[in-house]
Amino acid sequence: MTEATVETFGARLRRSMDTRGPLCVGIDPHASLLSAWGLNDDIKGLETFTRTVVEALADRVAVLKPQSAFFERFGSRGIAVLEKAVEEARAAGALVLMDAKRGDIGSTMGAYAETYLHRGSPLFSDAVTVSPYLGFGSLRPALDAAVINGCGVFVLALTSNPEGAEVQRAAAADGRSLAQLMLDHMAAENEGAEPLGSVGAVVGATLGDAGVNLAINGPLLAPGIGAQGATPADLPGVFGSAVGNVVPSVSRGVLRFGPDIGGLRESASRFADEVRTAVSGA
């Protein structure tokens, strides 16, 4: 498939959500969750946990979102587990969103783009999370690589952590909040894209009324469903008319039902059904 004919991430995501359900499940192998599964906090526990989640969910959920930091903490052996998980999840039909939150400038940002968004890389993913708070223009290497390779980029906009507000709600020179400024940049990147743009925003589902214009013609990754306190029923209140483009992200709310594969599948299916109901009733 040539650059001119490569299918966009936005189109692939829309189809995956429509057929598999609008849900992203995080793969977050932190120490307490490994312990809850009866696993040791070591490379063997990491391998068992990750393999189980991929086996249970990769053939049925729209998006799997590995949190890179929880693999990086084990060094090269942890990265090897992550590489295998990405390969196997994509082979089973799930879109892989690498939650790496990378942000830098120039050649360094270009290197991050080569890591996650270039075909042939061991960590090639369908999309990656990035931070724009070195200036939206600093993301250009990732944005360009995403276009070439049919990938997506999810840009931090309004995160659910309370510390984020001191930056994201601050006023830009023209009076817009910095979050709104970033969202407007995303909308410009997605202009004219059908059925959905490939530049998404990360907006916490726990925010209540987001207080910004979320009509970016792109996906809206919504962490915070489940253990962080938000529910699928909260989504219309946060996202308003853009709720149809929301990709709710659940981690512990699903993973706590492991290591039983049936429990993981049942929980993910229940969340997806609840999201469908919430979105259709908005």
PDB file of C-alpha atoms in Angstrom:
ATOM      1  CA  MET A   1       0.000   0.000   0.000  1.00  0.00           C
ATOM      2  CA  THR A   2       1.480   3.313  -1.055  1.00  0.00           C
ATOM      3  CA  GLU A   3       1.540   6.569   0.862  1.00  0.00           C
ATOM      4  CA  ALA A   4      -1.182   7.898  -1.454  1.00  0.00           C
ATOM      5  CA  THR A   5      -3.554   5.015  -0.709  1.00  0.00           C
ATOM      6  CA  VAL A   6      -2.776   4.193   2.927  1.00  0.00           C
ATOM      7  CA  GLU A   7      -5.955   4.073   4.986  1.00  0.00           C
ATOM      8  CA  THR A   8      -6.062   6.715   7.669  1.00  0.00           C
ATOM      9  CA  PHE A   9      -6.106   5.922  11.351  1.00  0.00           C
ATOM     10  CA  GLY A  10      -9.333   7.906  11.737  1.00  0.00           C
ATOM     11  CA  ALA A  11     -11.093   5.671   9.218  1.00  0.00           C
ATOM     12  CA  ARG A  12      -9.733   2.500  10.822  1.00  0.00           C
ATOM     13  CA  LEU A  13     -10.698   3.677  14.298  1.00  0.00           C
ATOM     14  CA  ARG A  14     -14.233   4.597  13.229  1.00  0.00           C
ATOM     15  CA  ARG A  15     -14.741   1.165  11.686  1.00  0.00           C
ATOM     16  CA  SER A  16     -13.241  -0.631  14.684  1.00  0.00           C
ATOM     17  CA  MET A  17     -15.440   1.238  17.170  1.00  0.00           C
ATOM     18  CA  ASP A  18     -18.531   0.654  15.037  1.00  0.00           C
ATOM     19  CA  THR A  19     -17.902  -3.089  14.771  1.00  0.00           C
ATOM     20  CA  ARG A  20     -16.202  -3.950  18.080  1.00  0.00           C
ATOM     21  CA  GLY A  21     -17.694  -1.288  20.321  1.00  0.00           C
ATOM     22  CA  PRO A  22     -16.441   2.130  21.456  1.00  0.00           C
ATOM     23  CA  LEU A  23     -13.921   1.101  24.098  1.00  0.00           C
ATOM     24  CA  CYS A  24     -10.205   1.333  24.790  1.00  0.00           C
ATOM     25  CA  VAL A  25      -8.743  -0.962  27.437  1.00  0.00           C
ATOM     26  CA  GLY A  26      -5.457  -0.019  29.048  1.00  0.00           C
ATOM     27  CA  ILE A  27      -2.690  -2.516  29.716  1.00  0.00           C
ATOM     28  CA  ASP A  28      -1.245  -1.148  32.957  1.00  0.00           C
ATOM     29  CA  PRO A  29       0.886  -3.781  34.723  1.00  0.00           C
ATOM     30  CA  HIS A  30       1.683  -1.822  37.860  1.00  0.00           C
ATOM     31  CA  ALA A  31       2.907  -3.638  40.949  1.00  0.00           C
ATOM     32  CA  SER A  32      -0.376  -3.617  42.875  1.00  0.00           C
ATOM     33  CA  LEU A  33      -2.313  -5.068  39.958  1.00  0.00           C
ATOM     34  CA  LEU A  34       0.250  -7.807  39.407  1.00  0.00           C
ATOM     35  CA  SER A  35      -0.081  -8.647  43.087  1.00  0.00           C
ATOM     36  CA  ALA A  36      -3.880  -8.724  42.846  1.00  0.00           C
ATOM     37  CA  TRP A  37      -3.504 -11.279  40.066  1.00  0.00           C
ATOM     38  CA  GLY A  38      -1.242 -13.400  42.271  1.00  0.00           C
ATOM     39  CA  LEU A  39       1.834 -12.507  40.229  1.00  0.00           C
ATOM     40  CA  ASN A  40       5.252 -11.337  41.301  1.00  0.00           C
ATOM     41  CA  ASP A  41       6.426  -7.858  40.344  1.00  0.00           C
ATOM     42  CA  ASP A  42       9.094  -9.209  38.022  1.00  0.00           C
ATOM     43  CA  ILE A  43       9.585  -9.944  34.344  1.00  0.00           C
ATOM     44  CA  LYS A  44       7.778 -13.298  34.573  1.00  0.00           C
ATOM     45  CA  GLY A  45       4.780 -11.632  36.198  1.00  0.00           C
ATOM     46  CA  LEU A  46       4.852  -8.921  33.529  1.00  0.00           C
ATOM     47  CA  GLU A  47       4.917 -11.499  30.741  1.00  0.00           C
ATOM     48  CA  THR A  48       2.038 -13.515  32.216  1.00  0.00           C
ATOM     49  CA  PHE A  49      -0.106 -10.443  32.838  1.00  0.00           C
ATOM     50  CA  THR A  50       0.449  -8.952  29.403  1.00  0.00           C
ATOM     51  CA  ARG A  51      -0.027 -12.213  27.529  1.00  0.00           C
ATOM     52  CA  THR A  52      -3.301 -12.849  29.366  1.00  0.00           C
ATOM     53  CA  VAL A  53      -4.743  -9.416  28.582  1.00  0.00           C
ATOM     54  CA  VAL A  54      -3.814  -9.655  24.910  1.00  0.00           C
ATOM     55  CA  GLU A  55      -5.212 -13.191  24.635  1.00  0.00           C
ATOM     56  CA  ALA A  56      -8.451 -12.184  26.329  1.00  0.00           C
ATOM     57  CA  LEU A  57      -9.172  -8.921  24.552  1.00  0.00           C
ATOM     58  CA  ALA A  58      -7.180  -8.306  21.376  1.00  0.00           C
ATOM     59  CA  ASP A  59      -9.651 -10.118  19.138  1.00  0.00           C
ATOM     60  CA  ARG A  60     -12.686  -8.215  20.438  1.00  0.00           C
ATOM     61  CA  VAL A  61     -12.004  -4.682  21.736  1.00  0.00           C
ATOM     62  CA  ALA A  62     -11.457  -1.705  19.437  1.00  0.00           C
ATOM     63  CA  VAL A  63      -8.300  -0.377  21.083  1.00  0.00           C
ATOM     64  CA  LEU A  64      -5.672  -1.679  23.487  1.00  0.00           C
ATOM     65  CA  LYS A  65      -3.533   0.955  25.209  1.00  0.00           C
ATOM     66  CA  PRO A  66      -0.303  -0.286  26.799  1.00  0.00           C
ATOM     67  CA  GLN A  67       1.208   2.173  29.277  1.00  0.00           C
ATOM     68  CA  SER A  68       4.843   2.220  28.222  1.00  0.00           C
ATOM     69  CA  ALA A  69       6.215   3.270  31.615  1.00  0.00           C
ATOM     70  CA  PHE A  70       5.120   0.043  33.293  1.00  0.00           C
ATOM     71  CA  PHE A  71       7.184  -1.922  30.779  1.00  0.00           C
ATOM     72  CA  GLU A  72      10.144   0.452  30.687  1.00  0.00           C
ATOM     73  CA  ARG A  73      10.706   0.009  34.416  1.00  0.00           C
ATOM     74  CA  PHE A  74      11.941  -3.537  33.686  1.00  0.00           C
ATOM     75  CA  GLY A  75      14.541  -2.303  31.202  1.00  0.00           C
ATOM     76  CA  SER A  76      15.247  -4.088  27.936  1.00  0.00           C
ATOM     77  CA  ARG A  77      13.383  -7.241  29.016  1.00  0.00           C
ATOM     78  CA  GLY A  78      10.269  -5.183  29.703  1.00  0.00           C
ATOM     79  CA  ILE A  79      10.515  -3.496  26.304  1.00  0.00           C
ATOM     80  CA  ALA A  80      10.786  -6.929  24.702  1.00  0.00           C
ATOM     81  CA  VAL A  81       7.493  -7.907  26.366  1.00  0.00           C
ATOM     82  CA  LEU A  82       5.926  -4.691  25.090  1.00  0.00           C
ATOM     83  CA  GLU A  83       7.153  -5.296  21.539  1.00  0.00           C
ATOM     84  CA  LYS A  84       5.598  -8.773  21.511  1.00  0.00           C
ATOM     85  CA  ALA A  85       2.335  -7.467  22.960  1.00  0.00           C
ATOM     86  CA  VAL A  86       2.064  -4.782  20.283  1.00  0.00           C
ATOM     87  CA  GLU A  87       2.732  -7.285  17.507  1.00  0.00           C
ATOM     88  CA  GLU A  88       0.262  -9.873  18.801  1.00  0.00           C
ATOM     89  CA  ALA A  89      -2.487  -7.368  19.603  1.00  0.00           C
ATOM     90  CA  ARG A  90      -2.332  -5.853  16.130  1.00  0.00           C
ATOM     91  CA  ALA A  91      -2.283  -9.296  14.540  1.00  0.00           C
ATOM     92  CA  ALA A  92      -5.525 -10.127  16.394  1.00  0.00           C
ATOM     93  CA  GLY A  93      -7.210  -7.002  15.017  1.00  0.00           C
ATOM     94  CA  ALA A  94      -7.000  -4.550  17.909  1.00  0.00           C
ATOM     95  CA  LEU A  95      -5.704  -1.067  17.269  1.00  0.00           C
ATOM     96  CA  VAL A  96      -2.754  -0.364  19.552  1.00  0.00           C
ATOM     97  CA  LEU A  97      -2.483   3.065  21.133  1.00  0.00           C
ATOM     98  CA  MET A  98       0.917   3.431  22.778  1.00  0.00           C
ATOM     99  CA  ASP A  99       0.484   5.530  25.907  1.00  0.00           C
ATOM    100  CA  ALA A 100       3.934   7.103  25.998  1.00  0.00           C
ATOM    101  CA  LYS A 101       3.078  10.834  26.322  1.00  0.00           C
ATOM    102  CA  ARG A 102       6.216  11.849  24.462  1.00  0.00           C
ATOM    103  CA  GLY A 103       7.019  15.514  23.946  1.00  0.00           C
ATOM    104  CA  ASP A 104      10.203  17.148  22.693  1.00  0.00           C
ATOM    105  CA  ILE A 105      11.569  19.229  19.833  1.00  0.00           C
ATOM    106  CA  GLY A 106      13.318  18.775  16.527  1.00  0.00           C
ATOM    107  CA  SER A 107      15.320  15.632  15.903  1.00  0.00           C
ATOM    108  CA  THR A 108      14.373  14.191  19.299  1.00  0.00           C
ATOM    109  CA  MET A 109      10.669  14.396  18.492  1.00  0.00           C
ATOM    110  CA  GLY A 110      11.547  12.872  15.138  1.00  0.00           C
ATOM    111  CA  ALA A 111      13.204   9.946  16.907  1.00  0.00           C
ATOM    112  CA  TYR A 112      10.093   9.375  18.998  1.00  0.00           C
ATOM    113  CA  ALA A 113       8.073   9.388  15.782  1.00  0.00           C
ATOM    114  CA  GLU A 114      10.408   6.780  14.284  1.00  0.00           C
ATOM    115  CA  THR A 115       9.967   4.632  17.398  1.00  0.00           C
ATOM    116  CA  TYR A 116       6.172   4.475  17.396  1.00  0.00           C
ATOM    117  CA  LEU A 117       4.912   5.619  14.005  1.00  0.00           C
ATOM    118  CA  HIS A 118       7.283   4.147  11.408  1.00  0.00           C
ATOM    119  CA  ARG A 119       6.566   0.765   9.868  1.00  0.00           C
ATOM    120  CA  GLY A 120       9.394  -1.611  10.606  1.00  0.00           C
ATOM    121  CA  SER A 121       9.993  -0.318  14.114  1.00  0.00           C
ATOM    122  CA  PRO A 122       9.647  -3.045  16.776  1.00  0.00           C
ATOM    123  CA  LEU A 123       7.241  -0.726  18.629  1.00  0.00           C
ATOM    124  CA  PHE A 124       5.238   0.403  15.584  1.00  0.00           C
ATOM    125  CA  SER A 125       1.763   1.215  16.863  1.00  0.00           C
ATOM    126  CA  ASP A 126      -1.469   2.436  15.367  1.00  0.00           C
ATOM    127  CA  ALA A 127      -1.283   5.609  17.460  1.00  0.00           C
ATOM    128  CA  VAL A 128       0.685   7.273  20.243  1.00  0.00           C
ATOM    129  CA  THR A 129      -0.054   9.839  22.952  1.00  0.00           C
ATOM    130  CA  VAL A 130       2.022  13.040  22.921  1.00  0.00           C
ATOM    131  CA  SER A 131       2.321  16.235  24.959  1.00  0.00           C
ATOM    132  CA  PRO A 132       1.984  19.571  23.097  1.00  0.00           C
ATOM    133  CA  TYR A 133       3.150  21.867  25.867  1.00  0.00           C
ATOM    134  CA  LEU A 134       6.464  22.644  24.176  1.00  0.00           C
ATOM    135  CA  GLY A 135       4.260  24.232  21.537  1.00  0.00           C
ATOM    136  CA  PHE A 136       1.975  22.454  19.097  1.00  0.00           C
ATOM    137  CA  GLY A 137       4.485  22.945  16.302  1.00  0.00           C
ATOM    138  CA  SER A 138       6.961  20.748  18.173  1.00  0.00           C
ATOM    139  CA  LEU A 139       4.711  17.788  17.309  1.00  0.00           C
ATOM    140  CA  ARG A 140       5.179  18.198  13.547  1.00  0.00           C
ATOM    141  CA  PRO A 141       7.539  15.194  13.116  1.00  0.00           C
ATOM    142  CA  ALA A 142       4.966  12.925  14.756  1.00  0.00           C
ATOM    143  CA  LEU A 143       2.059  14.449  12.854  1.00  0.00           C
ATOM    144  CA  ASP A 144       3.858  14.027   9.537  1.00  0.00           C
ATOM    145  CA  ALA A 145       4.916  10.442  10.300  1.00  0.00           C
ATOM    146  CA  ALA A 146       1.331   9.616  11.253  1.00  0.00           C
ATOM    147  CA  VAL A 147       0.034  10.830   7.892  1.00  0.00           C
ATOM    148  CA  ILE A 148       2.616   8.823   5.947  1.00  0.00           C
ATOM    149  CA  ASN A 149       2.000   5.594   7.843  1.00  0.00           C
ATOM    150  CA  GLY A 150      -1.747   5.775   8.431  1.00  0.00           C
ATOM    151  CA  CYS A 151      -1.335   6.285  12.177  1.00  0.00           C
ATOM    152  CA  GLY A 152      -2.939   8.484  14.794  1.00  0.00           C
ATOM    153  CA  VAL A 153      -1.632  10.980  17.323  1.00  0.00           C
ATOM    154  CA  PHE A 154      -3.514  11.677  20.566  1.00  0.00           C
ATOM    155  CA  VAL A 155      -2.577  15.059  21.991  1.00  0.00           C
ATOM    156  CA  LEU A 156      -2.961  15.922  25.667  1.00  0.00           C
ATOM    157  CA  ALA A 157      -5.574  18.658  26.003  1.00  0.00           C
ATOM    158  CA  LEU A 158      -7.440  18.549  29.321  1.00  0.00           C
ATOM    159  CA  THR A 159      -6.177  15.826  31.611  1.00  0.00           C
ATOM    160  CA  SER A 160      -7.967  14.601  34.714  1.00  0.00           C
ATOM    161  CA  ASN A 161      -5.118  15.202  37.168  1.00  0.00           C
ATOM    162  CA  PRO A 162      -5.679  18.351  39.249  1.00  0.00           C
ATOM    163  CA  GLU A 163      -2.168  19.665  38.604  1.00  0.00           C
ATOM    164  CA  GLY A 164      -2.863  19.873  34.885  1.00  0.00           C
ATOM    165  CA  ALA A 165      -5.183  22.842  35.220  1.00  0.00           C
ATOM    166  CA  GLU A 166      -2.391  25.292  36.080  1.00  0.00           C
ATOM    167  CA  VAL A 167      -1.046  24.853  32.555  1.00  0.00           C
ATOM    168  CA  GLN A 168      -4.023  23.682  30.521  1.00  0.00           C
ATOM    169  CA  ARG A 169      -6.488  26.276  31.853  1.00  0.00           C
ATOM    170  CA  ALA A 170      -3.986  29.142  31.688  1.00  0.00           C
ATOM    171  CA  ALA A 171      -4.781  31.916  29.188  1.00  0.00           C
ATOM    172  CA  ALA A 172      -2.907  32.255  25.917  1.00  0.00           C
ATOM    173  CA  ALA A 173      -2.066  35.707  24.536  1.00  0.00           C
ATOM    174  CA  ASP A 174      -5.389  35.922  22.682  1.00  0.00           C
ATOM    175  CA  GLY A 175      -7.445  34.966  25.749  1.00  0.00           C
ATOM    176  CA  ARG A 176      -8.126  31.362  24.838  1.00  0.00           C
ATOM    177  CA  SER A 177      -7.146  28.721  27.364  1.00  0.00           C
ATOM    178  CA  LEU A 178      -4.051  26.801  26.348  1.00  0.00           C
ATOM    179  CA  ALA A 179      -6.204  23.681  26.140  1.00  0.00           C
ATOM    180  CA  GLN A 180      -8.550  25.394  23.686  1.00  0.00           C
ATOM    181  CA  LEU A 181      -5.600  26.659  21.674  1.00  0.00           C
ATOM    182  CA  MET A 182      -4.319  23.100  21.357  1.00  0.00           C
ATOM    183  CA  LEU A 183      -7.781  21.813  20.451  1.00  0.00           C
ATOM    184  CA  ASP A 184      -8.057  24.436  17.732  1.00  0.00           C
ATOM    185  CA  HIS A 185      -4.720  23.291  16.316  1.00  0.00           C
ATOM    186  CA  MET A 186      -6.049  19.716  16.279  1.00  0.00           C
ATOM    187  CA  ALA A 187      -9.206  20.818  14.490  1.00  0.00           C
ATOM    188  CA  ALA A 188      -7.072  22.483  11.812  1.00  0.00           C
ATOM    189  CA  GLU A 189      -5.100  19.259  11.310  1.00  0.00           C
ATOM    190  CA  ASN A 190      -8.350  17.289  10.909  1.00  0.00           C
ATOM    191  CA  GLU A 191     -10.132  19.724   8.606  1.00  0.00           C
ATOM    192  CA  GLY A 192     -11.903  17.910   5.784  1.00  0.00           C
ATOM    193  CA  ALA A 193     -11.079  14.415   7.038  1.00  0.00           C
ATOM    194  CA  GLU A 194     -13.773  11.758   6.616  1.00  0.00           C
ATOM    195  CA  PRO A 195     -15.193   9.858   8.416  1.00  0.00           C
ATOM    196  CA  LEU A 196     -12.917  11.012  11.252  1.00  0.00           C
ATOM    197  CA  GLY A 197      -9.614  12.806  11.550  1.00  0.00           C
ATOM    198  CA  SER A 198      -6.513  11.049  12.844  1.00  0.00           C
ATOM    199  CA  VAL A 199      -5.379  13.691  15.354  1.00  0.00           C
ATOM    200  CA  GLY A 200      -7.172  13.061  18.622  1.00  0.00           C
ATOM    201  CA  ALA A 201      -7.381  14.838  21.947  1.00  0.00           C
ATOM    202  CA  VAL A 202      -6.992  13.416  25.440  1.00  0.00           C
ATOM    203  CA  VAL A 203      -9.769  14.814  27.639  1.00  0.00           C
ATOM    204  CA  GLY A 204     -10.482  13.374  31.072  1.00  0.00           C
ATOM    205  CA  ALA A 205     -13.903  11.821  31.579  1.00  0.00           C
ATOM    206  CA  THR A 206     -13.864  13.023  35.199  1.00  0.00           C
ATOM    207  CA  LEU A 207     -13.902  16.743  34.336  1.00  0.00           C
ATOM    208  CA  GLY A 208     -17.646  17.363  34.356  1.00  0.00           C
ATOM    209  CA  ASP A 209     -18.332  20.173  31.892  1.00  0.00           C
ATOM    210  CA  ALA A 210     -15.067  20.430  29.953  1.00  0.00           C
ATOM    211  CA  GLY A 211     -15.711  24.101  29.203  1.00  0.00           C
ATOM    212  CA  VAL A 212     -14.002  23.957  25.791  1.00  0.00           C
ATOM    213  CA  ASN A 213     -15.025  23.365  22.188  1.00  0.00           C
ATOM    214  CA  LEU A 214     -14.346  19.700  21.499  1.00  0.00           C
ATOM    215  CA  ALA A 215     -15.535  19.721  17.872  1.00  0.00           C
ATOM    216  CA  ILE A 216     -12.141  18.814  16.418  1.00  0.00           C
ATOM    217  CA  ASN A 217     -13.396  16.262  13.846  1.00  0.00           C
ATOM    218  CA  GLY A 218     -11.176  13.736  15.556  1.00  0.00           C
ATOM    219  CA  PRO A 219     -11.315  11.093  18.273  1.00  0.00           C
ATOM    220  CA  LEU A 220     -11.487  12.082  21.928  1.00  0.00           C
ATOM    221  CA  LEU A 221      -9.668   9.682  24.219  1.00  0.00           C
ATOM    222  CA  ALA A 222     -11.433   9.793  27.583  1.00  0.00           C
ATOM    223  CA  PRO A 223      -9.468   8.245  30.444  1.00  0.00           C
ATOM    224  CA  GLY A 224     -11.037   8.023  33.884  1.00  0.00           C
ATOM    225  CA  ILE A 225     -13.844   5.513  33.349  1.00  0.00           C
ATOM    226  CA  GLY A 226     -14.078   2.941  36.127  1.00  0.00           C
ATOM    227  CA  ALA A 227     -11.632   3.104  39.018  1.00  0.00           C
ATOM    228  CA  GLN A 228     -11.041   6.852  38.651  1.00  0.00           C
ATOM    229  CA  GLY A 229     -14.714   7.543  39.265  1.00  0.00           C
ATOM    230  CA  ALA A 230     -16.302   8.394  35.919  1.00  0.00           C
ATOM    231  CA  THR A 231     -18.991   6.209  34.361  1.00  0.00           C
ATOM    232  CA  PRO A 232     -20.199   5.841  30.767  1.00  0.00           C
ATOM    233  CA  ALA A 233     -23.316   7.789  31.767  1.00  0.00           C
ATOM    234  CA  ASP A 234     -21.096  10.817  32.472  1.00  0.00           C
ATOM    235  CA  LEU A 235     -19.820  11.031  28.887  1.00  0.00           C
ATOM    236  CA  PRO A 236     -22.613  13.131  27.319  1.00  0.00           C
ATOM    237  CA  GLY A 237     -22.249  15.761  30.048  1.00  0.00           C
ATOM    238  CA  VAL A 238     -18.516  16.105  29.458  1.00  0.00           C
ATOM    239  CA  PHE A 239     -18.385  15.821  25.669  1.00  0.00           C
ATOM    240  CA  GLY A 240     -21.751  17.183  24.549  1.00  0.00           C
ATOM    241  CA  SER A 241     -22.374  16.978  20.809  1.00  0.00           C
ATOM    242  CA  ALA A 242     -18.917  15.441  20.248  1.00  0.00           C
ATOM    243  CA  VAL A 243     -19.763  12.368  22.346  1.00  0.00           C
ATOM    244  CA  GLY A 244     -20.040  10.167  19.247  1.00  0.00           C
ATOM    245  CA  ASN A 245     -16.287  10.529  18.715  1.00  0.00           C
ATOM    246  CA  VAL A 246     -15.330   9.580  22.261  1.00  0.00           C
ATOM    247  CA  VAL A 247     -13.032   6.613  22.872  1.00  0.00           C
ATOM    248  CA  PRO A 248     -13.572   5.847  26.571  1.00  0.00           C
ATOM    249  CA  SER A 249     -10.517   4.337  28.226  1.00  0.00           C
ATOM    250  CA  VAL A 250     -10.831   1.794  31.026  1.00  0.00           C
ATOM    251  CA  SER A 251      -7.919   0.107  32.768  1.00  0.00           C
ATOM    252  CA  ARG A 252      -8.412  -1.156  36.325  1.00  0.00           C
ATOM    253  CA  GLY A 253     -12.183  -1.324  35.828  1.00  0.00           C
ATOM    254  CA  VAL A 254     -11.577  -4.234  33.432  1.00  0.00           C
ATOM    255  CA  LEU A 255      -8.193  -5.565  34.552  1.00  0.00           C
ATOM    256  CA  ARG A 256      -9.322  -6.201  38.123  1.00  0.00           C
ATOM    257  CA  PHE A 257     -11.366  -9.133  36.824  1.00  0.00           C
ATOM    258  CA  GLY A 258      -8.212 -10.975  35.733  1.00  0.00           C
ATOM    259  CA  PRO A 259      -6.470 -13.279  35.512  1.00  0.00           C
ATOM    260  CA  ASP A 260      -9.686 -15.049  34.510  1.00  0.00           C
ATOM    261  CA  ILE A 261     -10.014 -14.585  30.753  1.00  0.00           C
ATOM    262  CA  GLY A 262     -13.791 -14.915  30.891  1.00  0.00           C
ATOM    263  CA  GLY A 263     -13.974 -12.215  33.548  1.00  0.00           C
ATOM    264  CA  LEU A 264     -11.856  -9.840  31.477  1.00  0.00           C
ATOM    265  CA  ARG A 265     -13.983 -10.405  28.393  1.00  0.00           C
ATOM    266  CA  GLU A 266     -17.267 -10.037  30.244  1.00  0.00           C
ATOM    267  CA  SER A 267     -16.177  -6.798  31.904  1.00  0.00           C
ATOM    268  CA  ALA A 268     -14.940  -5.260  28.656  1.00  0.00           C
ATOM    269  CA  SER A 269     -18.161  -6.238  26.888  1.00  0.00           C
ATOM    270  CA  ARG A 270     -20.251  -4.704  29.669  1.00  0.00           C
ATOM    271  CA  PHE A 271     -18.377  -1.397  29.510  1.00  0.00           C
ATOM    272  CA  ALA A 272     -18.718  -1.272  25.715  1.00  0.00           C
ATOM    273  CA  ASP A 273     -22.477  -1.876  25.966  1.00  0.00           C
ATOM    274  CA  GLU A 274     -22.827   0.839  28.615  1.00  0.00           C
ATOM    275  CA  VAL A 275     -20.949   3.294  26.417  1.00  0.00           C
ATOM    276  CA  ARG A 276     -23.149   2.468  23.423  1.00  0.00           C
ATOM    277  CA  THR A 277     -26.243   3.121  25.530  1.00  0.00           C
ATOM    278  CA  ALA A 278     -24.883   6.416  26.888  1.00  0.00           C
ATOM    279  CA  VAL A 279     -23.835   7.692  23.468  1.00  0.00           C
ATOM    280  CA  SER A 280     -27.054   6.698  21.687  1.00  0.00           C
ATOM    281  CA  GLY A 281     -29.129   8.354  24.407  1.00  0.00           C
ATOM    282  CA  ALA A 282     -27.222  11.651  24.261  1.00  0.00           C
TER     283      ALA A 282
END
